[in-house]
């Protein structure tokens, strides 16, 4: 359910009047940018800053700026920023704190990454500690500084000024306000050519146009400590590229430079080739560092060759960024020799005369199939033995790396075989087969039970009947037994940021529903007796009547005697007769199967405003009335529910299946229905389709009853599960299954139409009318 500002009335009352009004005006924007947890941190942060007593402007600036920061780099930085401000409160004034908050959106957009934003806060700590008079003027000129400097450049610019004007307070103000010649000179020295944030959008569009898919690109402070910078790298399917590149001159000033934008494109294309053409990582077990270096070189050549076959123009773009060598001289190091081999593998017209290079090129060109990265492993191991025969210094990983600026560090090539205790324990469990044995009562009585044995015991005894205790007259199973859990179901999940489906990403488990008191259901039926009476005639009109006779047809199964007599009378008296004198028989059947999917998240325990009952009570009542109507109509139907505790534990309960009668057992399960945890709706819809697809009906419908938008405790991006649910709805639609949503969230219009479609949802503003609305809505949709 959407978070309402009124639910935080206690925090709201702590804020000054102007901040309260601004917060109400900014709430919708904040709700679109943050998850429920982020909104909670947002409000608590505003209250904490107000308690500092540094004026209302600081709180107002925080309320205005944080939604934009969360949208740019994520909501997880809000607690870090608040803690930083609380720590700085004793070191500077409230106006400077307000400047830090006010400029936070500028920094967030320029650095584009939450980790780099945290590094920026550390830079501010340096200024506050070493040059306190320079903090305000630097913040006032921050936009200009970040337009010319990377984060590493800003840090070096700050450190130079802090050291040069350590005891000169006027000099600090002049330097950090960009008024002194020293400030301009150091700024020009640290200035980089093209910043990643300036071309990120163009680069994303370019990558989508080339590869037909999205890649998630993020900046990294490559020159944070030095001017050299880090190589690009791939981690968790995200491509990290340096936050700035200069124009590249492979042969010095004598040749035309390659623009920084082309360097970005080359680096992004190379990393994309790794992601597209590498299916499994390689093992580094028992390999020497020099062997790994040669294997990485061949793997780079392999993915680039496959990319060039699809996009031939990439060869020249990559080749322009390789260093040029004088082939008349011999290589001085292993790194130089590997650089020459890397260029020769890419250059079809290579004339490098070195035997090692020629042997490597010949072996690579002789490979007919480059689809598997095992080719790189074999070539690298074989060719690396030749390096030991050459009179060259020993390979050094730090100094003998490849010089091509666009190539990544190849960490994604290798499978890191680290010790994983959980994996080792799982392997141990798999080797020990559990024995389950059925025994009789006497064997069970005479055997000694192992008190501390769990579900992973080596041997488990099963008694087919209940085992009762003599004194209590109850069974052990009723006292200590646990309901069984199904085998796990694994479903994919759509990640809208990378435009890919994560396979087997969500684990769903079916749990047995708890039984409740049947008197609860009887009370619902008695309370809503007037509604049931109003539905009675509508239900009877929808019950299939078997064979129906349709009259007034020009073509039919037999003659309608009455219509034929009237036609003959009209002919005899000279009038135009009605030619529709036939009638047809039609079998009235409802070829329909319905699955009602209930959202049982924690928010369903919230009380309806102005009433003592909860949303779950209304959902239960509406489900009982709908089930009664469906049972009388005769439509095959099932009632299932779901909630979730992260992607590894989606709970799914089946209160009634299609082949199960609507009896007291089903009613008892509905009476025991409880709300808890979160709402991962996409996985539940896919599992519901698993059962609905087995029904041999021409029309199949999933009827979702929910009180809020999709959300889960391990997802901070509010858009992520919305897009996944939308993808699940589209997936069910391709299977011929219609998904219709009934939302109890009065603010659902903001998102529900984008998920389920313009005509496939209804929002009930008056939640207390749900028990009456749900059966009426179903019957109007399926007439």
Tab-separated table of C-alpha atoms in Angstrom, residues 268-536:
chain	number	residue	atom	x	y	z
A	268	UNK	CA	32.198	0.308	-23.734
A	269	UNK	CA	32.125	-1.847	-26.888
A	270	UNK	CA	35.006	-3.983	-25.653
A	271	UNK	CA	33.314	-4.645	-22.302
A	272	UNK	CA	30.014	-5.290	-24.072
A	273	UNK	CA	31.736	-7.873	-26.267
A	274	UNK	CA	32.874	-9.682	-23.114
A	275	UNK	CA	29.316	-9.733	-21.759
A	276	UNK	CA	27.748	-10.857	-25.028
A	277	UNK	CA	30.244	-13.478	-26.192
A	278	UNK	CA	31.346	-15.004	-22.875
A	279	UNK	CA	29.004	-17.605	-21.410
A	280	UNK	CA	31.093	-19.029	-18.562
A	281	UNK	CA	34.207	-17.805	-16.722
A	282	UNK	CA	37.507	-19.650	-16.952
A	283	UNK	CA	39.258	-21.421	-14.115
A	284	UNK	CA	42.539	-19.910	-12.926
A	285	UNK	CA	43.504	-22.990	-10.953
A	286	UNK	CA	47.180	-24.040	-11.276
A	287	UNK	CA	47.980	-21.169	-13.664
A	288	UNK	CA	51.008	-18.902	-13.415
A	289	UNK	CA	50.519	-15.119	-13.678
A	290	UNK	CA	52.234	-15.042	-17.090
A	291	UNK	CA	49.941	-17.809	-18.357
A	292	UNK	CA	46.895	-15.869	-17.170
A	293	UNK	CA	48.167	-12.754	-18.961
A	294	UNK	CA	48.504	-14.587	-22.295
A	295	UNK	CA	45.088	-16.251	-21.876
A	296	UNK	CA	43.524	-12.834	-21.176
A	297	UNK	CA	45.188	-11.450	-24.296
A	298	UNK	CA	43.697	-14.202	-26.479
A	299	UNK	CA	40.305	-13.824	-24.783
A	300	UNK	CA	40.311	-10.090	-25.619
A	301	UNK	CA	41.185	-10.949	-29.213
A	302	UNK	CA	38.452	-13.625	-29.352
A	303	UNK	CA	35.576	-11.411	-28.213
A	304	UNK	CA	36.788	-8.559	-30.386
A	305	UNK	CA	36.960	-10.812	-33.444
A	306	UNK	CA	33.393	-12.006	-32.826
A	307	UNK	CA	32.224	-8.406	-32.425
A	308	UNK	CA	34.041	-7.340	-35.615
A	309	UNK	CA	32.235	-10.061	-37.563
A	310	UNK	CA	28.983	-8.324	-36.651
A	311	UNK	CA	30.286	-4.734	-36.744
A	312	UNK	CA	33.350	-4.507	-39.062
A	313	UNK	CA	33.954	-0.813	-38.264
A	314	UNK	CA	35.042	-1.639	-34.731
A	315	UNK	CA	38.386	-2.973	-35.964
A	316	UNK	CA	39.656	0.451	-37.009
A	317	UNK	CA	38.239	2.108	-33.875
A	318	UNK	CA	40.076	-0.326	-31.590
A	319	UNK	CA	43.250	-0.420	-33.679
A	320	UNK	CA	43.599	3.386	-33.412
A	321	UNK	CA	43.960	3.046	-29.627
A	322	UNK	CA	46.789	0.488	-29.689
A	323	UNK	CA	50.367	1.782	-29.344
A	324	UNK	CA	52.535	1.774	-32.489
A	325	UNK	CA	55.898	-0.048	-32.325
A	326	UNK	CA	59.222	0.109	-34.117
A	327	UNK	CA	59.559	-3.448	-35.412
A	328	UNK	CA	63.268	-3.002	-36.108
A	329	UNK	CA	64.025	-3.169	-32.368
A	330	UNK	CA	63.584	-6.109	-30.046
A	331	UNK	CA	61.072	-5.913	-27.138
A	332	UNK	CA	62.677	-5.083	-23.805
A	333	UNK	CA	59.989	-6.550	-21.536
A	334	UNK	CA	57.285	-9.223	-21.597
A	335	UNK	CA	54.675	-6.448	-21.418
A	336	UNK	CA	55.978	-4.838	-24.628
A	337	UNK	CA	55.960	-8.202	-26.408
A	338	UNK	CA	52.367	-8.886	-25.322
A	339	UNK	CA	51.375	-5.395	-26.540
A	340	UNK	CA	52.814	-6.218	-29.958
A	341	UNK	CA	50.937	-9.521	-30.038
A	342	UNK	CA	47.672	-7.774	-29.043
A	343	UNK	CA	48.018	-5.323	-31.926
A	344	UNK	CA	48.983	-8.049	-34.402
A	345	UNK	CA	45.940	-10.175	-33.486
A	346	UNK	CA	43.694	-7.211	-34.261
A	347	UNK	CA	45.519	-5.941	-37.372
A	348	UNK	CA	44.895	-8.106	-40.453
A	349	UNK	CA	47.868	-6.432	-42.220
A	350	UNK	CA	50.342	-6.852	-39.383
A	351	UNK	CA	53.994	-7.060	-40.424
A	352	UNK	CA	55.491	-7.732	-36.996
A	353	UNK	CA	58.516	-10.028	-37.635
A	354	UNK	CA	58.957	-11.335	-34.095
A	355	UNK	CA	58.651	-15.190	-34.055
A	356	UNK	CA	56.574	-15.203	-30.874
A	357	UNK	CA	54.073	-12.758	-32.359
A	358	UNK	CA	53.873	-14.591	-35.685
A	359	UNK	CA	53.331	-17.931	-33.935
A	360	UNK	CA	50.548	-16.503	-31.793
A	361	UNK	CA	48.794	-14.869	-34.775
A	362	UNK	CA	49.032	-18.066	-36.840
A	363	UNK	CA	47.596	-20.193	-34.018
A	364	UNK	CA	44.710	-17.757	-33.485
A	365	UNK	CA	43.864	-17.464	-37.188
A	366	UNK	CA	43.824	-21.259	-37.482
A	367	UNK	CA	40.865	-21.532	-35.062
A	368	UNK	CA	37.683	-22.219	-37.021
A	369	UNK	CA	35.305	-21.865	-34.056
A	370	UNK	CA	35.722	-18.990	-31.590
A	371	UNK	CA	32.399	-19.366	-29.769
A	372	UNK	CA	33.919	-20.967	-26.658
A	373	UNK	CA	36.403	-19.186	-24.404
A	374	UNK	CA	38.151	-22.529	-23.914
A	375	UNK	CA	39.937	-21.646	-27.166
A	376	UNK	CA	41.626	-18.735	-25.371
A	377	UNK	CA	42.656	-20.978	-22.492
A	378	UNK	CA	44.252	-23.559	-24.791
A	379	UNK	CA	46.075	-21.003	-26.945
A	380	UNK	CA	47.302	-19.054	-23.937
A	381	UNK	CA	48.685	-22.061	-22.105
A	382	UNK	CA	50.454	-23.371	-25.207
A	383	UNK	CA	51.994	-20.046	-26.227
A	384	UNK	CA	53.035	-19.028	-22.707
A	385	UNK	CA	55.615	-21.849	-22.677
A	386	UNK	CA	57.474	-20.044	-25.495
A	387	UNK	CA	57.939	-16.991	-23.245
A	388	UNK	CA	60.180	-18.969	-20.900
A	389	UNK	CA	62.561	-19.633	-23.804
A	390	UNK	CA	63.029	-15.920	-24.571
A	391	UNK	CA	65.730	-13.765	-23.024
A	392	UNK	CA	63.380	-11.327	-21.305
A	393	UNK	CA	62.936	-10.154	-17.690
A	394	UNK	CA	60.510	-12.087	-15.535
A	395	UNK	CA	56.867	-11.116	-16.048
A	396	UNK	CA	55.622	-8.532	-13.547
A	397	UNK	CA	51.860	-8.119	-13.321
A	398	UNK	CA	52.116	-4.515	-12.116
A	399	UNK	CA	54.401	-3.233	-14.877
A	400	UNK	CA	53.756	-5.586	-17.798
A	401	UNK	CA	50.029	-5.001	-18.314
A	402	UNK	CA	48.579	-4.224	-21.743
A	403	UNK	CA	48.889	-0.586	-22.805
A	404	UNK	CA	45.698	-0.261	-24.890
A	405	UNK	CA	43.710	2.353	-22.986
A	406	UNK	CA	40.272	0.961	-23.825
A	407	UNK	CA	40.777	-2.639	-22.640
A	408	UNK	CA	39.391	-3.775	-19.285
A	409	UNK	CA	41.288	-5.498	-16.485
A	410	UNK	CA	39.724	-8.892	-17.377
A	411	UNK	CA	38.518	-9.685	-13.875
A	412	UNK	CA	35.265	-10.930	-15.450
A	413	UNK	CA	37.182	-13.539	-17.454
A	414	UNK	CA	38.033	-15.588	-14.395
A	415	UNK	CA	36.035	-17.617	-11.961
A	416	UNK	CA	37.291	-16.633	-8.525
A	417	UNK	CA	37.565	-19.902	-6.677
A	418	UNK	CA	37.291	-18.519	-3.170
A	419	UNK	CA	36.417	-20.656	-0.197
A	420	UNK	CA	32.656	-20.556	0.316
A	421	UNK	CA	31.636	-22.185	3.567
A	422	UNK	CA	27.967	-22.418	2.606
A	423	UNK	CA	28.839	-24.057	-0.699
A	424	UNK	CA	31.131	-26.542	1.032
A	425	UNK	CA	28.424	-27.417	3.543
A	426	UNK	CA	25.883	-27.841	0.752
A	427	UNK	CA	28.241	-30.194	-1.042
A	428	UNK	CA	28.606	-32.146	2.208
A	429	UNK	CA	24.844	-32.464	2.530
A	430	UNK	CA	24.475	-33.660	-1.043
A	431	UNK	CA	26.891	-36.530	-0.520
A	432	UNK	CA	24.896	-37.902	2.413
A	433	UNK	CA	21.631	-39.467	1.273
A	434	UNK	CA	18.848	-39.202	3.808
A	435	UNK	CA	16.929	-42.412	4.534
A	436	UNK	CA	13.173	-42.183	5.194
A	437	UNK	CA	11.607	-45.308	6.638
A	438	UNK	CA	7.977	-46.172	7.390
A	439	UNK	CA	7.493	-48.007	10.717
A	440	UNK	CA	4.619	-49.244	12.895
A	441	UNK	CA	3.534	-47.963	16.292
A	442	UNK	CA	5.549	-50.469	18.364
A	443	UNK	CA	8.775	-49.688	16.527
A	444	UNK	CA	8.192	-45.989	17.091
A	445	UNK	CA	7.468	-46.496	20.814
A	446	UNK	CA	10.512	-48.668	21.476
A	447	UNK	CA	13.019	-46.554	19.564
A	448	UNK	CA	15.032	-43.803	21.248
A	449	UNK	CA	14.322	-40.411	19.679
A	450	UNK	CA	17.280	-38.138	18.969
A	451	UNK	CA	16.172	-34.891	20.515
A	452	UNK	CA	18.457	-32.574	18.565
A	453	UNK	CA	17.974	-34.162	15.119
A	454	UNK	CA	16.693	-31.817	12.424
A	455	UNK	CA	15.349	-32.071	8.909
A	456	UNK	CA	18.826	-33.083	7.711
A	457	UNK	CA	19.001	-36.204	9.924
A	458	UNK	CA	20.605	-39.260	8.336
A	459	UNK	CA	17.517	-41.412	9.011
A	460	UNK	CA	13.923	-40.296	9.509
A	461	UNK	CA	11.122	-42.625	10.653
A	462	UNK	CA	7.584	-42.021	9.478
A	463	UNK	CA	4.415	-43.309	11.171
A	464	UNK	CA	1.471	-43.486	8.735
A	465	UNK	CA	-1.050	-42.770	11.527
A	466	UNK	CA	-1.199	-40.168	14.282
A	467	UNK	CA	0.856	-40.937	17.403
A	468	UNK	CA	-1.157	-39.900	20.487
A	469	UNK	CA	0.229	-39.181	23.925
A	470	UNK	CA	-1.519	-41.103	26.697
A	471	UNK	CA	-1.893	-38.328	29.241
A	472	UNK	CA	-2.764	-35.332	27.064
A	473	UNK	CA	-4.898	-37.222	24.521
A	474	UNK	CA	-3.316	-35.191	21.722
A	475	UNK	CA	-0.950	-36.202	18.963
A	476	UNK	CA	2.714	-35.298	18.827
A	477	UNK	CA	2.178	-33.940	15.326
A	478	UNK	CA	-0.421	-31.432	16.562
A	479	UNK	CA	1.942	-30.298	19.343
A	480	UNK	CA	5.317	-30.178	17.616
A	481	UNK	CA	4.706	-30.921	13.969
A	482	UNK	CA	5.377	-28.368	11.233
A	483	UNK	CA	3.402	-28.026	8.003
A	484	UNK	CA	5.322	-29.374	5.005
A	485	UNK	CA	6.815	-27.020	2.436
A	486	UNK	CA	6.843	-27.700	-1.279
A	487	UNK	CA	9.923	-28.129	-3.428
A	488	UNK	CA	11.216	-24.701	-4.506
A	489	UNK	CA	10.001	-23.151	-7.745
A	490	UNK	CA	12.427	-20.840	-9.542
A	491	UNK	CA	11.175	-18.031	-11.756
A	492	UNK	CA	12.924	-15.324	-13.785
A	493	UNK	CA	12.630	-11.628	-13.025
A	494	UNK	CA	12.824	-8.668	-15.384
A	495	UNK	CA	15.484	-6.042	-14.671
A	496	UNK	CA	14.402	-2.869	-16.448
A	497	UNK	CA	17.790	-1.167	-15.949
A	498	UNK	CA	19.722	-3.673	-18.047
A	499	UNK	CA	16.682	-4.680	-20.137
A	500	UNK	CA	17.316	-8.349	-19.451
A	501	UNK	CA	15.507	-11.165	-17.700
A	502	UNK	CA	17.461	-12.550	-14.758
A	503	UNK	CA	17.022	-16.346	-15.055
A	504	UNK	CA	15.949	-18.340	-11.971
A	505	UNK	CA	16.225	-15.169	-9.911
A	506	UNK	CA	13.276	-15.713	-7.563
A	507	UNK	CA	12.583	-18.740	-5.371
A	508	UNK	CA	8.951	-19.483	-4.538
A	509	UNK	CA	7.805	-21.932	-1.869
A	510	UNK	CA	4.293	-23.226	-1.336
A	511	UNK	CA	3.151	-23.242	2.279
A	512	UNK	CA	0.110	-25.039	3.701
A	513	UNK	CA	-2.570	-22.545	4.776
A	514	UNK	CA	-3.392	-22.380	8.448
A	515	UNK	CA	-6.902	-23.313	9.516
A	516	UNK	CA	-9.133	-20.791	11.234
A	517	UNK	CA	-12.494	-20.765	12.949
A	518	UNK	CA	-15.463	-21.536	10.690
A	519	UNK	CA	-17.581	-19.195	12.780
A	520	UNK	CA	-15.676	-16.310	11.167
A	521	UNK	CA	-16.982	-17.323	7.732
A	522	UNK	CA	-20.490	-17.893	9.067
A	523	UNK	CA	-20.379	-14.430	10.602
A	524	UNK	CA	-19.354	-12.940	7.227
A	525	UNK	CA	-22.244	-14.671	5.470
A	526	UNK	CA	-24.701	-13.502	8.125
A	527	UNK	CA	-23.386	-9.931	8.096
A	528	UNK	CA	-23.592	-9.634	4.311
A	529	UNK	CA	-26.926	-11.381	3.895
A	530	UNK	CA	-28.509	-8.308	2.199
A	531	UNK	CA	-25.683	-8.267	-0.354
A	532	UNK	CA	-26.103	-12.001	-1.019
A	533	UNK	CA	-29.830	-11.458	-1.575
A	534	UNK	CA	-29.157	-8.688	-4.105
A	535	UNK	CA	-26.694	-10.932	-5.949
A	536	UNK	CA	-29.108	-13.891	-6.059
